[in-house]
mmCIF file of C-alpha atoms in Angstrom:
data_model
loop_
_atom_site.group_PDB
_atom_site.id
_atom_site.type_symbol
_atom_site.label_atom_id
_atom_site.label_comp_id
_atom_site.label_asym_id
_atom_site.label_seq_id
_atom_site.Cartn_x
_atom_site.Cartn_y
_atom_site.Cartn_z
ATOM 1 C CA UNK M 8 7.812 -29.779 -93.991
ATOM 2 C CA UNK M 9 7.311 -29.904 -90.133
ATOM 3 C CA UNK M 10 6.632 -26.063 -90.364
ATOM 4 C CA UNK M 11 3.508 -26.684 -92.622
ATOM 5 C CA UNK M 12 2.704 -29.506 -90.271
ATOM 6 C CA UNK M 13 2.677 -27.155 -86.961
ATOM 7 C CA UNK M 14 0.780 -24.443 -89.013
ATOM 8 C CA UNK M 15 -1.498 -27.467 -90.177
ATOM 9 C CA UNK M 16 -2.683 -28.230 -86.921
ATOM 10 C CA UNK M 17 -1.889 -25.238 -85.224
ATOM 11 C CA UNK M 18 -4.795 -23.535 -87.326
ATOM 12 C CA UNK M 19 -7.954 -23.015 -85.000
ATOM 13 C CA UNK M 20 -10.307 -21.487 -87.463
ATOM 14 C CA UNK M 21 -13.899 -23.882 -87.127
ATOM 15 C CA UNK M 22 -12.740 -25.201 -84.267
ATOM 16 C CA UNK M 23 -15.845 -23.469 -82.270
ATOM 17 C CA UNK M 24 -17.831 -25.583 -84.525
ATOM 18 C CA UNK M 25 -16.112 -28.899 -83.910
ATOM 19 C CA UNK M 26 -16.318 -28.622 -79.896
ATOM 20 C CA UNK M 27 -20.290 -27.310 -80.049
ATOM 21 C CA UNK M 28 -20.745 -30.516 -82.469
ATOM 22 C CA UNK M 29 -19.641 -32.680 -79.432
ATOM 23 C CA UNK M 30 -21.173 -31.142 -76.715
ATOM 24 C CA UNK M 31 -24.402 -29.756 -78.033
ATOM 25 C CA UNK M 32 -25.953 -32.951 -78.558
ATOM 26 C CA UNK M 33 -25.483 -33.724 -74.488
ATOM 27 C CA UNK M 34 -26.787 -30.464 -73.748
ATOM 28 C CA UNK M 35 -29.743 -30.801 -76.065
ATOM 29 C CA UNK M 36 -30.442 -34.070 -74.052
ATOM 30 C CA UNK M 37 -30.186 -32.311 -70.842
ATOM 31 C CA UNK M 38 -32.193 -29.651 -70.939
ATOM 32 C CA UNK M 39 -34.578 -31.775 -72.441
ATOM 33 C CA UNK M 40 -34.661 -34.570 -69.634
ATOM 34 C CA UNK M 41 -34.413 -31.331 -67.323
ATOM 35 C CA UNK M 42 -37.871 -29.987 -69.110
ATOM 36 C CA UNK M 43 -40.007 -33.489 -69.155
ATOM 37 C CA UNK M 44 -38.397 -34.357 -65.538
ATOM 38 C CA UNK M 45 -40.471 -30.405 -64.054
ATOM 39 C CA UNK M 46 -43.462 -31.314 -66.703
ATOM 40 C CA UNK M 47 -43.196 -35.042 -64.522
ATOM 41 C CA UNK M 48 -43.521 -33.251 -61.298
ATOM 42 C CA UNK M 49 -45.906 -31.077 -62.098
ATOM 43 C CA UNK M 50 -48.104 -33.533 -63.519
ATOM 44 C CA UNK M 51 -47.414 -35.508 -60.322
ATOM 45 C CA UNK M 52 -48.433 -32.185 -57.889
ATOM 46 C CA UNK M 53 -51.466 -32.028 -59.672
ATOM 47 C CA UNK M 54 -52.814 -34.778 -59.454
ATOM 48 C CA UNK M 55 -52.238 -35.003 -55.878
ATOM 49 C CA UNK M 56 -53.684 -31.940 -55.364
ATOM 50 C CA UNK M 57 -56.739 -32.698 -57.197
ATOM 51 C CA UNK M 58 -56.847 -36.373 -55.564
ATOM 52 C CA UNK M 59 -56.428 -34.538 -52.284
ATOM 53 C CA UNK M 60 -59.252 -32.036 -53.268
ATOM 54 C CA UNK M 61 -61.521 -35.210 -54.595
ATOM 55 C CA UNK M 62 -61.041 -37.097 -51.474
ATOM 56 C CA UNK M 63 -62.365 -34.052 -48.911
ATOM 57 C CA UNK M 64 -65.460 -33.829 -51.049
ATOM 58 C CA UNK M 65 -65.615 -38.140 -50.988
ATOM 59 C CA UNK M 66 -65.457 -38.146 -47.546
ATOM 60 C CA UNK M 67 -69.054 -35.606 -46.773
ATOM 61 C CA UNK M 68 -70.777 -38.297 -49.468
ATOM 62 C CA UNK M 69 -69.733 -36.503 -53.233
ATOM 63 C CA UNK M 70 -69.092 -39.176 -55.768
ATOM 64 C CA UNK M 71 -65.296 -39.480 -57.528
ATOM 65 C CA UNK M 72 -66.133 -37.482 -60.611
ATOM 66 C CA UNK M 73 -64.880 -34.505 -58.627
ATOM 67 C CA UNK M 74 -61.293 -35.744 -58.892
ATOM 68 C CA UNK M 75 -61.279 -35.828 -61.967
ATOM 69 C CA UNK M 76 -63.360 -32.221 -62.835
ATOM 70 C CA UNK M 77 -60.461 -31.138 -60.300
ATOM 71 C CA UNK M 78 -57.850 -32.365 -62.001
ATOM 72 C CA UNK M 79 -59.092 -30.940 -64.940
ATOM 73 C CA UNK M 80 -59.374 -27.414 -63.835
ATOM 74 C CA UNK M 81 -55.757 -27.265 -61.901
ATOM 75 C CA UNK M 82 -54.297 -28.597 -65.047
ATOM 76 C CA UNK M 83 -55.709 -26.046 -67.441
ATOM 77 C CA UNK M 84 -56.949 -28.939 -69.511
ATOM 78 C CA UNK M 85 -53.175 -29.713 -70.230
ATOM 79 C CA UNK M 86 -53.914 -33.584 -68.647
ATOM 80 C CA UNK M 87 -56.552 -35.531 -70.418
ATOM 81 C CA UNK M 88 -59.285 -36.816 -68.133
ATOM 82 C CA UNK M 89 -60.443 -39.776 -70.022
ATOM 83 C CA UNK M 90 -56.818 -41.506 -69.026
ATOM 84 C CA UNK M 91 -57.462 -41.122 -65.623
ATOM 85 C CA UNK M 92 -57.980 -44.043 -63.334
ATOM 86 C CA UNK M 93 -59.461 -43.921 -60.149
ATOM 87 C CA UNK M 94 -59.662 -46.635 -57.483
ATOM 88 C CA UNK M 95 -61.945 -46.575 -54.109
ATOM 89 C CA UNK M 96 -61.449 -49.413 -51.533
ATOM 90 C CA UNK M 97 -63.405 -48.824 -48.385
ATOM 91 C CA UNK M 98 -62.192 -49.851 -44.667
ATOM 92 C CA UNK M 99 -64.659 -50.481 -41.676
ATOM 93 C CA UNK M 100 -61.676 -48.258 -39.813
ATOM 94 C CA UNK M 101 -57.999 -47.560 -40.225
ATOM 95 C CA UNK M 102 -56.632 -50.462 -38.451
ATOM 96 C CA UNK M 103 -58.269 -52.515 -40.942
ATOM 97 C CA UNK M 104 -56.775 -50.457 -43.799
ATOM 98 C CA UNK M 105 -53.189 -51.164 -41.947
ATOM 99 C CA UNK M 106 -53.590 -55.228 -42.247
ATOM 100 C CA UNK M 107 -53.116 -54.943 -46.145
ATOM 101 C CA UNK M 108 -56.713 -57.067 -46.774
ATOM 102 C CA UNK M 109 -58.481 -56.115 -49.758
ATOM 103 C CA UNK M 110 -61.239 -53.566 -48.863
ATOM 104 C CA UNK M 111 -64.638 -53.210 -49.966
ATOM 105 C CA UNK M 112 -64.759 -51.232 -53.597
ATOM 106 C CA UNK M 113 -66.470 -48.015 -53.722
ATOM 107 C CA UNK M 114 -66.547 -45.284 -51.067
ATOM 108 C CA UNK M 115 -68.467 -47.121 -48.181
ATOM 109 C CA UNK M 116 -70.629 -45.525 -45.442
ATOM 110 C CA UNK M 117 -70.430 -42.711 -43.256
ATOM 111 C CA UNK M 118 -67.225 -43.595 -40.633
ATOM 112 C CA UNK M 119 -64.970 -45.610 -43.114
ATOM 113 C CA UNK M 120 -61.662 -45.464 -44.056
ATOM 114 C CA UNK M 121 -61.527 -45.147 -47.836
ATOM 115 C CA UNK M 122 -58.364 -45.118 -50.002
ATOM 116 C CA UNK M 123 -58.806 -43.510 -52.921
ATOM 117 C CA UNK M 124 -55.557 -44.709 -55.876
ATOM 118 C CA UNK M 125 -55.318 -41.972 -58.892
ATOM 119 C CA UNK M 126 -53.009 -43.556 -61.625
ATOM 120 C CA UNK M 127 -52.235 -41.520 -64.832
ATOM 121 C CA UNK M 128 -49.936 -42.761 -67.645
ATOM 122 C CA UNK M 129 -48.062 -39.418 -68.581
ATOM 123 C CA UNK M 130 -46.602 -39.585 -72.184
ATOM 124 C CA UNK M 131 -42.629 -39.605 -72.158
ATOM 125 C CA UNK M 132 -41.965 -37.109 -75.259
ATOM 126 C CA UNK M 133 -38.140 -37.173 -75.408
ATOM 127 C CA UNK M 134 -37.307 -40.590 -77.208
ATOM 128 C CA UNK M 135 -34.353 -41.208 -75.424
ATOM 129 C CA UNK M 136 -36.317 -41.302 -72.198
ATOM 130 C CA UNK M 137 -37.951 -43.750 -72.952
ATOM 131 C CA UNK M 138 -35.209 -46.332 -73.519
ATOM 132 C CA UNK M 139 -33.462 -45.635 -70.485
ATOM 133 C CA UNK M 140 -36.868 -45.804 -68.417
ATOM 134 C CA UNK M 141 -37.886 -49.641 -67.631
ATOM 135 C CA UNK M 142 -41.088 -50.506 -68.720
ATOM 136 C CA UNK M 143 -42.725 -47.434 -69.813
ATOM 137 C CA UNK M 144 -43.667 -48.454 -72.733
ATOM 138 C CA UNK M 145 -44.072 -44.338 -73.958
ATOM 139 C CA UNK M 146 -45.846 -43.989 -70.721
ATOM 140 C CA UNK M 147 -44.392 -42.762 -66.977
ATOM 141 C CA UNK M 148 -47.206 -44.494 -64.893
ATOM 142 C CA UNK M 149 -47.945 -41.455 -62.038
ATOM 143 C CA UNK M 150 -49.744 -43.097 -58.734
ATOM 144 C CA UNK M 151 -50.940 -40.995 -56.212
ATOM 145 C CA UNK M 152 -52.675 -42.383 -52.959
ATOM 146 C CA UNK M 153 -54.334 -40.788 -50.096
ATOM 147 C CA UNK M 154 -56.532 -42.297 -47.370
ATOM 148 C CA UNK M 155 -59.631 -40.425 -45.399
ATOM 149 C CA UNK M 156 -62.307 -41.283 -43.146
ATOM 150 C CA UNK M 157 -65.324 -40.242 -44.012
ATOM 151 C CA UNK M 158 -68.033 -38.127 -42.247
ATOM 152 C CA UNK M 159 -70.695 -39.659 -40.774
ATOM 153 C CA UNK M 160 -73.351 -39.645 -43.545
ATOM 154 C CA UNK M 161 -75.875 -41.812 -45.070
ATOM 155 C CA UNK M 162 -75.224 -42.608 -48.748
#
């Protein structure tokens, strides 16, 4: 009887199957999270390197349409442009900026400081994500700020 018992559980055969059952799920979820984390950051470089891009072009008197045509084209049309939002505050200098008043909106007058604010809600696509994620709703809110001054120019 205890020989049939050792041989019992001494068999191995599907047990390949039993340990990939346990741990595949985790590394399903990994690689996952690992995947939408570098989509995250990409998403993230882009748009600063299109706000960044917008923001030069703001500051010689260009309206902020060109952030989001830039964003557009460094994406490969992979972001959506119509969920892009775009904030200008103007500053009479930098010193004002650093006081944390509320600026003037739009992109002022030649010699400002202007602060442009480039939000994008980025869709979360692996479910459990977006539990452990506060307040996302299905959406990673992506901010990206950068402050210039701009050339002397009359608008």
């Amino acid at each position: 009887m205890l020989r049939r018992l050792y041989h019992y559980f001494a068999n191995r055969d599907g047990a390949t199957v039993m340990e990939f059952a346990l741990v595949g799920p985790i590394l399903v979820l990994l690689l996952m999270g690992a995947l939408e984390f570098g989509l995250l950051l990409w998403a993230t470089a882009v748009l600063d390197t299109a706000t960044a891009s917008g923001a030069r072009l703001g500051k010689i008197g260009f309206n902020q349409s060109f952030i989001s045509t830039e964003m557009d084209r460094l994406s490969a049309g992979l972001l959506d442009p119509a969920r892009l939002s775009i904030q200008e505050s103007s500053y009479s200098s930098f010193s004002s900026l650093q006081g944390g008043g509320a600026g003037a909106s739009g992109t002022g007058s030649g010699g400002d400081a202007v602060v442009y604010t480039v939000t994008y809600p980025w869709p979360i696509f692996t479910p459990l994500l977006q539990h452990i994620l506060p307040n996302t709703q299905g959406n990673y809110i992506i901010t990206v700020t950068t402050a210039v001054r701009n050339e002397p120019f009359t608008p």
